One Martini backbone bead per residue (centre of mass of N, CA, C, O) as a GRO file, in nm:
protein
  426
    1LEU     BB    1  -0.814   0.137  -0.469
    2THR     BB    2  -0.944  -0.085  -0.644
    3GLN     BB    3  -1.132  -0.236  -0.882
    4SER     BB    4  -1.241  -0.457  -0.695
    5SER     BB    5  -1.346  -0.270  -0.479
    6ALA     BB    6  -1.535  -0.118  -0.675
    7TYR     BB    7  -1.709  -0.362  -0.753
    8VAL     BB    8  -1.817  -0.406  -0.469
    9TYR     BB    9  -1.915  -0.118  -0.403
   10LYS     BB   10  -2.133  -0.104  -0.634
   11GLN     BB   11  -2.313  -0.341  -0.474
   12LEU     BB   12  -2.375  -0.145  -0.258
   13PRO     BB   13  -2.553   0.015  -0.066
   14SER     BB   14  -2.549   0.341   0.023
   15ASP     BB   15  -2.527   0.291   0.333
   16VAL     BB   16  -2.278   0.098   0.308
   17GLN     BB   17  -2.092   0.286   0.166
   18LYS     BB   18  -2.086   0.498   0.390
   19GLU     BB   19  -1.972   0.313   0.606
   20LEU     BB   20  -1.702   0.255   0.468
   21MET     BB   21  -1.595   0.545   0.440
   22THR     BB   22  -1.614   0.617   0.738
   23SER     BB   23  -1.438   0.383   0.855
   24TYR     BB   24  -1.175   0.489   0.703
   25TYR     BB   25  -1.182   0.837   0.657
   26SER     BB   26  -1.286   0.924   0.923
   27ALA     BB   27  -1.162   1.092   1.200
   28GLU     BB   28  -1.415   1.063   1.397
   29GLU     BB   29  -1.556   0.759   1.302
   30GLY     BB   30  -1.276   0.644   1.211
   31LEU     BB   31  -0.941   0.593   1.095
   32GLY     BB   32  -0.820   0.830   0.914
   33PHE     BB   33  -0.729   0.797   0.640
   34SER     BB   34  -0.446   0.957   0.425
   35VAL     BB   35  -0.383   0.709   0.225
   36GLY     BB   36  -0.371   0.611  -0.132
   37ARG     BB   37  -0.399   0.352  -0.387
   38LEU     BB   38  -0.357   0.355  -0.752
   39PRO     BB   39  -0.417   0.203  -1.028
   40ILE     BB   40  -0.274   0.204  -1.350
   41HIS     BB   41  -0.491   0.055  -1.442
   42SER     BB   42  -0.453  -0.264  -1.444
   43CYS     BB   43  -0.473  -0.554  -1.228
   44ASP     BB   44  -0.534  -0.824  -1.047
   45PHE     BB   45  -0.752  -0.626  -0.901
   46SER     BB   46  -0.938  -0.703  -1.161
   47VAL     BB   47  -1.174  -0.785  -1.401
   48ASP     BB   48  -0.992  -0.645  -1.615
   49THR     BB   49  -0.791  -0.591  -1.900
   50TYR     BB   50  -0.648  -0.255  -1.918
   51THR     BB   51  -0.629   0.059  -2.094
   52PHE     BB   52  -0.584   0.401  -2.248
   53ASP     BB   53  -0.385   0.259  -2.484
   54ASP     BB   54  -0.421   0.013  -2.763
   55VAL     BB   55  -0.243   0.150  -2.985
   56GLU     BB   56  -0.019   0.055  -3.186
   57GLY     BB   57   0.245   0.289  -3.192
   58ASP     BB   58   0.135   0.535  -2.999
   59THR     BB   59   0.363   0.766  -2.919
   60GLU     BB   60   0.154   1.027  -2.900
   61LEU     BB   61  -0.121   0.948  -2.769
   62LEU     BB   62  -0.387   0.992  -2.956
   63SER     BB   63  -0.569   0.745  -2.805
   64PHE     BB   64  -0.600   0.858  -2.542
   65ASP     BB   65  -0.813   0.838  -2.257
   66ASP     BB   66  -0.901   1.134  -2.109
   67GLU     BB   67  -1.176   1.013  -1.965
   68VAL     BB   68  -1.149   0.746  -1.825
   69LEU     BB   69  -1.411   0.555  -1.860
   70TYR     BB   70  -1.365   0.303  -1.697
   71ASP     BB   71  -1.328   0.458  -1.424
   72GLN     BB   72  -1.592   0.614  -1.426
   73ASN     BB   73  -1.761   0.329  -1.408
   74LEU     BB   74  -1.593   0.245  -1.126
   75SER     BB   75  -1.361   0.391  -0.943
   76LEU     BB   76  -1.424   0.702  -0.913
   77PRO     BB   77  -1.667   0.702  -0.720
   78MET     BB   78  -1.506   0.586  -0.480
   79ILE     BB   79  -1.279   0.795  -0.469
   80LYS     BB   80  -1.466   1.041  -0.423
   81ASP     BB   81  -1.585   0.936  -0.156
   82ALA     BB   82  -1.317   0.939  -0.005
   83LEU     BB   83  -1.270   1.248  -0.043
   84ASN     BB   84  -1.527   1.333   0.107
   85ALA     BB   85  -1.432   1.204   0.380
   86ASN     BB   86  -1.116   1.301   0.284
   87PRO     BB   87  -0.977   1.579   0.139
   88SER     BB   88  -0.661   1.500   0.236
   89LEU     BB   89  -0.612   1.276   0.055
   90LYS     BB   90  -0.342   1.076  -0.047
   91LEU     BB   91  -0.256   0.997  -0.388
   92PHE     BB   92  -0.117   0.703  -0.548
   93GLY     BB   93   0.037   0.568  -0.833
   94SER     BB   94   0.037   0.232  -1.001
   95PRO     BB   95   0.198   0.024  -1.219
   96TRP     BB   96   0.192  -0.308  -1.365
   97SER     BB   97   0.173  -0.216  -1.679
   98PRO     BB   98   0.222  -0.164  -1.976
   99PRO     BB   99   0.130  -0.176  -2.264
  100ALA     BB  100   0.180  -0.435  -2.471
  101TRP     BB  101   0.316  -0.264  -2.716
  102MET     BB  102   0.568  -0.174  -2.514
  103LYS     BB  103   0.657  -0.481  -2.513
  104ASP     BB  104   0.852  -0.772  -2.567
  105ASN     BB  105   0.578  -0.972  -2.518
  106ASN     BB  106   0.298  -0.850  -2.590
  107ASP     BB  107   0.219  -0.839  -2.265
  108MET     BB  108   0.081  -0.761  -1.959
  109LEU     BB  109   0.160  -1.029  -1.881
  110HIS     BB  110   0.433  -1.211  -1.779
  111GLY     BB  111   0.603  -0.961  -1.777
  112GLY     BB  112   0.852  -0.827  -1.915
  113LYS     BB  113   0.960  -0.541  -2.117
  114LEU     BB  114   1.046  -0.231  -2.178
  115LEU     BB  115   1.087  -0.066  -2.456
  116ASP     BB  116   1.301   0.171  -2.553
  117GLU     BB  117   1.107   0.316  -2.774
  118TYR     BB  118   0.878   0.360  -2.516
  119ARG     BB  119   0.974   0.542  -2.279
  120GLU     BB  120   0.852   0.817  -2.349
  121ALA     BB  121   0.556   0.730  -2.374
  122TRP     BB  122   0.531   0.619  -2.084
  123ALA     BB  123   0.590   0.884  -1.939
  124ASN     BB  124   0.349   1.036  -2.074
  125TYR     BB  125   0.129   0.855  -1.958
  126PHE     BB  126   0.148   0.947  -1.671
  127SER     BB  127   0.072   1.244  -1.729
  128ARG     BB  128  -0.206   1.185  -1.855
  129TRP     BB  129  -0.328   1.046  -1.609
  130ILE     BB  130  -0.308   1.284  -1.420
  131ASP     BB  131  -0.477   1.474  -1.588
  132ALA     BB  132  -0.735   1.302  -1.596
  133TYR     BB  133  -0.782   1.296  -1.289
  134GLU     BB  134  -0.789   1.601  -1.243
  135ASN     BB  135  -1.040   1.639  -1.435
  136GLN     BB  136  -1.207   1.452  -1.213
  137GLY     BB  137  -1.105   1.565  -0.915
  138VAL     BB  138  -0.818   1.398  -0.887
  139GLY     BB  139  -0.551   1.416  -0.703
  140ILE     BB  140  -0.191   1.370  -0.732
  141TRP     BB  141   0.083   1.300  -0.521
  142GLY     BB  142   0.188   1.018  -0.656
  143VAL     BB  143   0.441   0.779  -0.783
  144THR     BB  144   0.522   0.476  -0.910
  145VAL     BB  145   0.705   0.309  -1.143
  146GLN     BB  146   0.672  -0.009  -1.033
  147ASN     BB  147   0.525  -0.292  -0.972
  148GLU     BB  148   0.716  -0.536  -0.894
  149PRO     BB  149   1.003  -0.547  -1.081
  150GLU     BB  150   1.108  -0.860  -0.998
  151ALA     BB  151   0.824  -0.977  -1.116
  152SER     BB  152   0.682  -1.256  -1.278
  153GLN     BB  153   0.344  -1.272  -1.357
  154SER     BB  154   0.014  -1.378  -1.430
  155TRP     BB  155  -0.011  -1.086  -1.422
  156GLU     BB  156   0.044  -0.776  -1.417
  157SER     BB  157   0.378  -0.712  -1.552
  158CYS     BB  158   0.726  -0.577  -1.501
  159ILE     BB  159   1.065  -0.566  -1.578
  160TYR     BB  160   1.324  -0.438  -1.359
  161THR     BB  161   1.601  -0.292  -1.291
  162ALA     BB  162   1.762  -0.062  -1.115
  163GLU     BB  163   1.906   0.061  -1.363
  164GLU     BB  164   1.655   0.094  -1.542
  165THR     BB  165   1.507   0.279  -1.351
  166ARG     BB  166   1.713   0.502  -1.337
  167ASP     BB  167   1.706   0.568  -1.645
  168PHE     BB  168   1.403   0.623  -1.676
  169VAL     BB  169   1.392   0.854  -1.470
  170GLY     BB  170   1.637   1.033  -1.561
  171ASP     BB  171   1.539   1.049  -1.886
  172TYR     BB  172   1.204   1.062  -1.846
  173LEU     BB  173   1.006   1.075  -1.599
  174GLY     BB  174   1.133   1.307  -1.446
  175PRO     BB  175   1.126   1.535  -1.665
  176VAL     BB  176   0.824   1.517  -1.727
  177LEU     BB  177   0.714   1.576  -1.433
  178LYS     BB  178   0.870   1.837  -1.381
  179GLU     BB  179   0.709   1.989  -1.606
  180SER     BB  180   0.394   1.891  -1.559
  181HIS     BB  181   0.436   1.770  -1.230
  182PRO     BB  182   0.625   1.895  -0.981
  183SER     BB  183   0.453   1.785  -0.716
  184VAL     BB  184   0.500   1.501  -0.795
  185LYS     BB  185   0.588   1.208  -0.658
  186ILE     BB  186   0.871   0.981  -0.663
  187PHE     BB  187   0.878   0.622  -0.645
  188GLY     BB  188   1.078   0.364  -0.579
  189PHE     BB  189   1.037   0.016  -0.654
  190ASP     BB  190   0.780  -0.149  -0.512
  191HIS     BB  191   0.890  -0.381  -0.315
  192ASN     BB  192   1.071  -0.582  -0.136
  193LYS     BB  193   1.275  -0.561   0.159
  194ASP     BB  194   1.526  -0.740   0.084
  195HIS     BB  195   1.614  -0.511  -0.168
  196VAL     BB  196   1.580  -0.203  -0.091
  197ALA     BB  197   1.871  -0.092  -0.035
  198ASP     BB  198   1.994  -0.142  -0.314
  199TRP     BB  199   1.799   0.035  -0.472
  200ALA     BB  200   1.849   0.300  -0.324
  201GLU     BB  201   2.142   0.331  -0.412
  202THR     BB  202   2.083   0.349  -0.718
  203LEU     BB  203   1.858   0.591  -0.703
  204LEU     BB  204   2.025   0.789  -0.466
  205GLY     BB  205   2.298   0.804  -0.529
  206GLY     BB  206   2.542   1.031  -0.608
  207ASN     BB  207   2.554   0.919  -0.937
  208SER     BB  208   2.253   0.933  -0.989
  209SER     BB  209   2.019   1.022  -1.237
  210SER     BB  210   1.756   0.993  -1.027
  211ALA     BB  211   1.798   1.157  -0.758
  212GLU     BB  212   1.652   1.436  -0.836
  213PHE     BB  213   1.353   1.275  -0.866
  214VAL     BB  214   1.361   1.101  -0.610
  215ASP     BB  215   1.168   1.104  -0.309
  216GLY     BB  216   1.140   0.780  -0.279
  217ILE     BB  217   1.061   0.463  -0.113
  218ALA     BB  218   0.896   0.173  -0.199
  219PHE     BB  219   0.724  -0.103  -0.012
  220HIS     BB  220   0.697  -0.444   0.075
  221TRP     BB  221   0.616  -0.755   0.282
  222TYR     BB  222   0.672  -1.049   0.118
  223SER     BB  223   0.975  -1.106   0.275
  224GLY     BB  224   0.927  -0.963   0.534
  225ALA     BB  225   1.037  -0.740   0.759
  226CYS     BB  226   1.330  -0.605   0.724
  227PHE     BB  227   1.404  -0.340   0.903
  228GLU     BB  228   1.710  -0.276   0.853
  229ASN     BB  229   1.676  -0.192   0.557
  230VAL     BB  230   1.514   0.061   0.617
  231ALA     BB  231   1.711   0.194   0.820
  232LYS     BB  232   1.943   0.232   0.618
  233ILE     BB  233   1.804   0.440   0.441
  234SER     BB  234   1.749   0.648   0.663
  235GLU     BB  235   2.056   0.691   0.714
  236ASP     BB  236   2.160   0.747   0.413
  237PHE     BB  237   1.852   0.892   0.338
  238PRO     BB  238   1.687   1.117   0.527
  239GLU     BB  239   1.501   1.263   0.291
  240ALA     BB  240   1.357   1.014   0.233
  241LEU     BB  241   1.065   0.858   0.146
  242LEU     BB  242   0.922   0.589   0.339
  243LEU     BB  243   0.686   0.367   0.168
  244PRO     BB  244   0.447   0.163   0.251
  245SER     BB  245   0.252   0.024  -0.038
  246GLU     BB  246   0.204  -0.296   0.049
  247ALA     BB  247  -0.051  -0.511   0.211
  248THR     BB  248  -0.128  -0.863   0.253
  249TYR     BB  249  -0.328  -1.165   0.250
  250GLU     BB  250  -0.307  -1.443   0.125
  251LEU     BB  251  -0.507  -1.733   0.143
  252THR     BB  252  -0.225  -1.920   0.146
  253VAL     BB  253  -0.146  -1.762   0.410
  254LEU     BB  254  -0.165  -1.909   0.654
  255ASP     BB  255  -0.422  -2.003   0.889
  256ASP     BB  256  -0.733  -2.059   0.822
  257ASP     BB  257  -1.029  -2.126   0.884
  258GLU     BB  258  -1.210  -2.386   0.752
  259ASP     BB  259  -1.440  -2.203   0.824
  260GLU     BB  260  -1.572  -1.972   0.620
  261GLU     BB  261  -1.766  -1.828   0.813
  262GLU     BB  262  -1.558  -1.756   1.029
  263TRP     BB  263  -1.377  -1.585   0.849
  264LEU     BB  264  -1.580  -1.380   0.745
  265VAL     BB  265  -1.669  -1.267   1.030
  266ASN     BB  266  -1.365  -1.273   1.202
  267GLY     BB  267  -1.124  -1.382   1.092
  268THR     BB  268  -0.763  -1.339   1.175
  269TRP     BB  269  -0.577  -1.250   1.438
  270SER     BB  270  -0.279  -1.278   1.329
  271LYS     BB  271  -0.319  -1.059   1.107
  272GLY     BB  272  -0.334  -0.820   1.289
  273GLU     BB  273  -0.056  -0.860   1.415
  274GLY     BB  274   0.107  -0.840   1.154
  275TYR     BB  275   0.034  -0.552   1.098
  276GLY     BB  276   0.129  -0.422   1.361
  277TYR     BB  277   0.428  -0.507   1.335
  278ASP     BB  278   0.490  -0.372   1.062
  279ILE     BB  279   0.413  -0.087   1.124
  280LEU     BB  280   0.594  -0.044   1.369
  281GLY     BB  281   0.865  -0.121   1.231
  282ASP     BB  282   0.859   0.087   1.002
  283LEU     BB  283   0.840   0.339   1.178
  284GLU     BB  284   1.103   0.280   1.348
  285SER     BB  285   1.276   0.275   1.053
  286GLY     BB  286   1.135   0.545   0.877
  287GLY     BB  287   0.854   0.552   0.818
  288VAL     BB  288   0.559   0.756   0.682
  289GLY     BB  289   0.373   0.492   0.669
  290TRP     BB  290   0.082   0.292   0.549
  291THR     BB  291  -0.036   0.036   0.304
  292ASP     BB  292  -0.304  -0.102   0.213
  293TRP     BB  293  -0.484  -0.264   0.003
  294ASN     BB  294  -0.775  -0.365  -0.002
  295ILE     BB  295  -1.064  -0.225   0.133
  296VAL     BB  296  -1.245  -0.438  -0.035
  297LEU     BB  297  -1.403  -0.760  -0.041
  298ASP     BB  298  -1.530  -1.047  -0.097
  299GLN     BB  299  -1.622  -1.366   0.026
  300GLU     BB  300  -1.355  -1.477  -0.161
  301GLY     BB  301  -1.126  -1.248  -0.213
  302GLY     BB  302  -1.266  -1.058  -0.430
  303PRO     BB  303  -1.195  -0.997  -0.730
  304ASN     BB  304  -0.976  -1.202  -0.959
  305HIS     BB  305  -0.846  -1.264  -1.281
  306VAL     BB  306  -0.626  -1.500  -1.141
  307GLY     BB  307  -0.699  -1.608  -0.838
  308ASN     BB  308  -0.564  -1.392  -0.616
  309TYR     BB  309  -0.670  -1.436  -0.325
  310CYS     BB  310  -0.775  -1.221  -0.044
  311ASP     BB  311  -0.760  -1.051   0.219
  312ALA     BB  312  -0.935  -0.813   0.439
  313ALA     BB  313  -1.035  -0.574   0.659
  314VAL     BB  314  -1.285  -0.576   0.458
  315VAL     BB  315  -1.580  -0.778   0.415
  316ALA     BB  316  -1.819  -0.863   0.163
  317ASP     BB  317  -2.142  -0.995   0.172
  318LEU     BB  318  -2.324  -1.047  -0.131
  319LYS     BB  319  -2.504  -1.331  -0.034
  320GLY     BB  320  -2.684  -1.249   0.174
  321SER     BB  321  -3.009  -1.280   0.287
  322ASP     BB  322  -3.000  -0.953   0.389
  323GLY     BB  323  -2.775  -0.864   0.229
  324PRO     BB  324  -2.526  -0.667   0.226
  325LYS     BB  325  -2.223  -0.714   0.434
  326LEU     BB  326  -2.000  -0.610   0.679
  327TYR     BB  327  -1.667  -0.727   0.772
  328TYR     BB  328  -1.441  -0.698   1.047
  329HIS     BB  329  -1.115  -0.736   1.071
  330PRO     BB  330  -0.834  -0.722   1.263
  331GLN     BB  331  -0.676  -0.525   1.080
  332TYR     BB  332  -0.852  -0.280   1.126
  333TYR     BB  333  -0.793  -0.239   1.435
  334TYR     BB  334  -0.485  -0.224   1.422
  335MET     BB  335  -0.464   0.024   1.239
  336GLY     BB  336  -0.618   0.221   1.435
  337HIS     BB  337  -0.380   0.247   1.649
  338PHE     BB  338  -0.252   0.455   1.438
  339SER     BB  339  -0.443   0.636   1.249
  340LYS     BB  340  -0.603   0.784   1.491
  341PHE     BB  341  -0.312   0.924   1.610
  342LEU     BB  342  -0.122   0.946   1.351
  343LYS     BB  343  -0.045   1.239   1.216
  344GLU     BB  344   0.030   1.479   1.028
  345GLY     BB  345   0.351   1.576   1.168
  346ALA     BB  346   0.455   1.360   1.315
  347LYS     BB  347   0.702   1.270   1.571
  348ARG     BB  348   0.955   1.081   1.647
  349VAL     BB  349   1.039   0.903   1.945
  350LYS     BB  350   1.268   0.797   2.131
  351SER     BB  351   1.288   0.440   2.202
  352THR     BB  352   1.271   0.176   2.453
  353VAL     BB  353   1.316  -0.184   2.516
  354ASP     BB  354   1.500  -0.285   2.753
  355GLY     BB  355   1.729  -0.078   2.621
  356VAL     BB  356   1.619  -0.116   2.324
  357GLU     BB  357   1.660   0.004   2.003
  358GLY     BB  358   1.443  -0.090   1.799
  359MET     BB  359   1.376  -0.394   1.587
  360GLY     BB  360   1.559  -0.487   1.401
  361GLN     BB  361   1.515  -0.712   1.146
  362GLY     BB  362   1.364  -0.942   1.160
  363ASP     BB  363   1.187  -1.158   0.959
  364CYS     BB  364   1.354  -1.232   0.642
  365SER     BB  365   1.088  -1.425   0.549
  366TRP     BB  366   0.913  -1.686   0.445
  367PRO     BB  367   0.643  -1.611   0.571
  368TYR     BB  368   0.468  -1.348   0.599
  369GLY     BB  369   0.325  -1.178   0.877
  370LYS     BB  370   0.483  -1.200   1.127
  371CYS     BB  371   0.521  -1.226   1.496
  372ASN     BB  372   0.710  -1.127   1.765
  373GLY     BB  373   0.643  -1.271   2.099
  374ASP     BB  374   0.889  -1.229   2.309
  375VAL     BB  375   0.826  -0.917   2.299
  376LEU     BB  376   0.781  -0.602   2.329
  377HIS     BB  377   0.631  -0.339   2.130
  378SER     BB  378   0.729   0.004   2.029
  379THR     BB  379   0.593   0.342   1.969
  380ALA     BB  380   0.681   0.699   1.950
  381TRP     BB  381   0.481   1.013   1.942
  382GLU     BB  382   0.447   1.346   1.839
  383VAL     BB  383   0.112   1.503   1.880
  384ASP     BB  384   0.015   1.801   1.939
  385GLY     BB  385   0.177   1.778   2.232
  386GLU     BB  386   0.156   1.472   2.233
  387LEU     BB  387   0.191   1.135   2.351
  388VAL     BB  388   0.230   0.847   2.145
  389VAL     BB  389   0.177   0.498   2.243
  390VAL     BB  390   0.258   0.182   2.105
  391VAL     BB  391   0.158  -0.151   2.215
  392LEU     BB  392   0.288  -0.489   2.154
  393ASN     BB  393   0.139  -0.830   2.203
  394CYS     BB  394   0.214  -1.159   2.042
  395GLY     BB  395   0.206  -1.333   2.279
  396ASP     BB  396   0.102  -1.590   2.519
  397ASP     BB  397   0.177  -1.371   2.736
  398ASP     BB  398   0.160  -1.172   2.976
  399LYS     BB  399   0.272  -0.823   3.017
  400GLN     BB  400   0.466  -0.599   3.182
  401MET     BB  401   0.431  -0.239   3.199
  402GLU     BB  402   0.672   0.041   3.191
  403LEU     BB  403   0.626   0.392   3.152
  404LYS     BB  404   0.895   0.615   3.062
  405VAL     BB  405   0.953   0.969   3.068
  406GLY     BB  406   1.169   1.189   2.994
  407GLY     BB  407   1.152   1.447   3.243
  408ILE     BB  408   0.926   1.269   3.391
  409ASP     BB  409   0.747   1.199   3.648
  410GLY     BB  410   0.684   0.880   3.656
  411ILE     BB  411   0.470   0.582   3.599
  412VAL     BB  412   0.335   0.367   3.362
  413SER     BB  413   0.128   0.094   3.464
  414ASN     BB  414   0.078  -0.220   3.283
  415GLN     BB  415  -0.107  -0.467   3.125
  416VAL     BB  416  -0.023  -0.685   2.848
  417ALA     BB  417  -0.196  -0.879   2.689
  418ALA     BB  418  -0.228  -1.135   2.511
  419HIS     BB  419  -0.284  -1.049   2.200
  420THR     BB  420  -0.225  -0.724   2.202
  421ILE     BB  421  -0.322  -0.371   2.171
  422GLN     BB  422  -0.190  -0.040   2.264
  423THR     BB  423  -0.295   0.308   2.325
  424TYR     BB  424  -0.123   0.604   2.428
  425VAL     BB  425  -0.217   0.928   2.575
  426LEU     BB  426  -0.001   1.203   2.718
   0.00000   0.00000   0.00000
């Protein structure tokens, strides 16, 4: 639920806006999405770079915009429409950068670090943002400490080490939110899976000052599948919530059809498969959900104030001769094979494929979003007394499937065609 998505959403006619909200958030008519991510002020998928307090040295946040007027004029109408479509939607916030005056490079862009003398003010900024959103009728379920803390980017970014994150949460953010918003969950890391297990050890390990405040670990997919790293955290810290918090395809990754009209209308099938593979693997490794990035972008994969254009599950052609129109890419349908069936409270059921449990490591390398087509992949869940099984085949050959449930006589036998996904409810 980015500012760029809101910018596109604002240009859609009301009937198309309703179509988009229903398609994503309605449990009956759409995908039934139940989790959403909100940038805390601007990110790369914003039209402008902005914060809610740009007054240098304002450690008391006396100039903080408690009305969050920028978001009132852009993001909040879309967010409220999403909540109207699904009042149970869980929303978590992520900052891309503190205000420039809090950083050693005096710049929201290009990395830099949070200055020690502003750590308390930055922790209080989180609390004020939560207050402001709640005053607008938008409850906040959780926050991540920092988006992609290992990366200095051309857009909003800020560098933390795992130890710096531990100390910031243990000494500042954790105590502040425990007092002001004790129900809000704190997620550490929020970056790629190649390093996620090391960060989890630092943030959740026995002697960590942040362990009592960190509810879970958030992570992205841009280093590859890396499923064993997620599974290790699940094994070492079984109470931690493991939340895949961002995934998308930059338009420079994988091969899109050179015909822009073909991409706009139909998308790229392998991207749907990549989503399906990552969702399935994360769930099998201990994940508690999965979060797509922008819910809608324009026909160019934006807007993005630094030109980091991306694909999206839904793309709006704002320049069509017949007015704005939505195009649904394969990612949308692949996500639906999970979100329409795996509801809150679902419990994972141990399953094996050809006698092998789990996903293994998967390809932990760039480019991300690949799918292993050598074998079938599956995940099984108990949902309201029913068994939901998702089966994925991203290989070039049809594969025969025989589904056997322990303690129940009989076998479900079916063919899983090449490059398809199937969901069974038993």
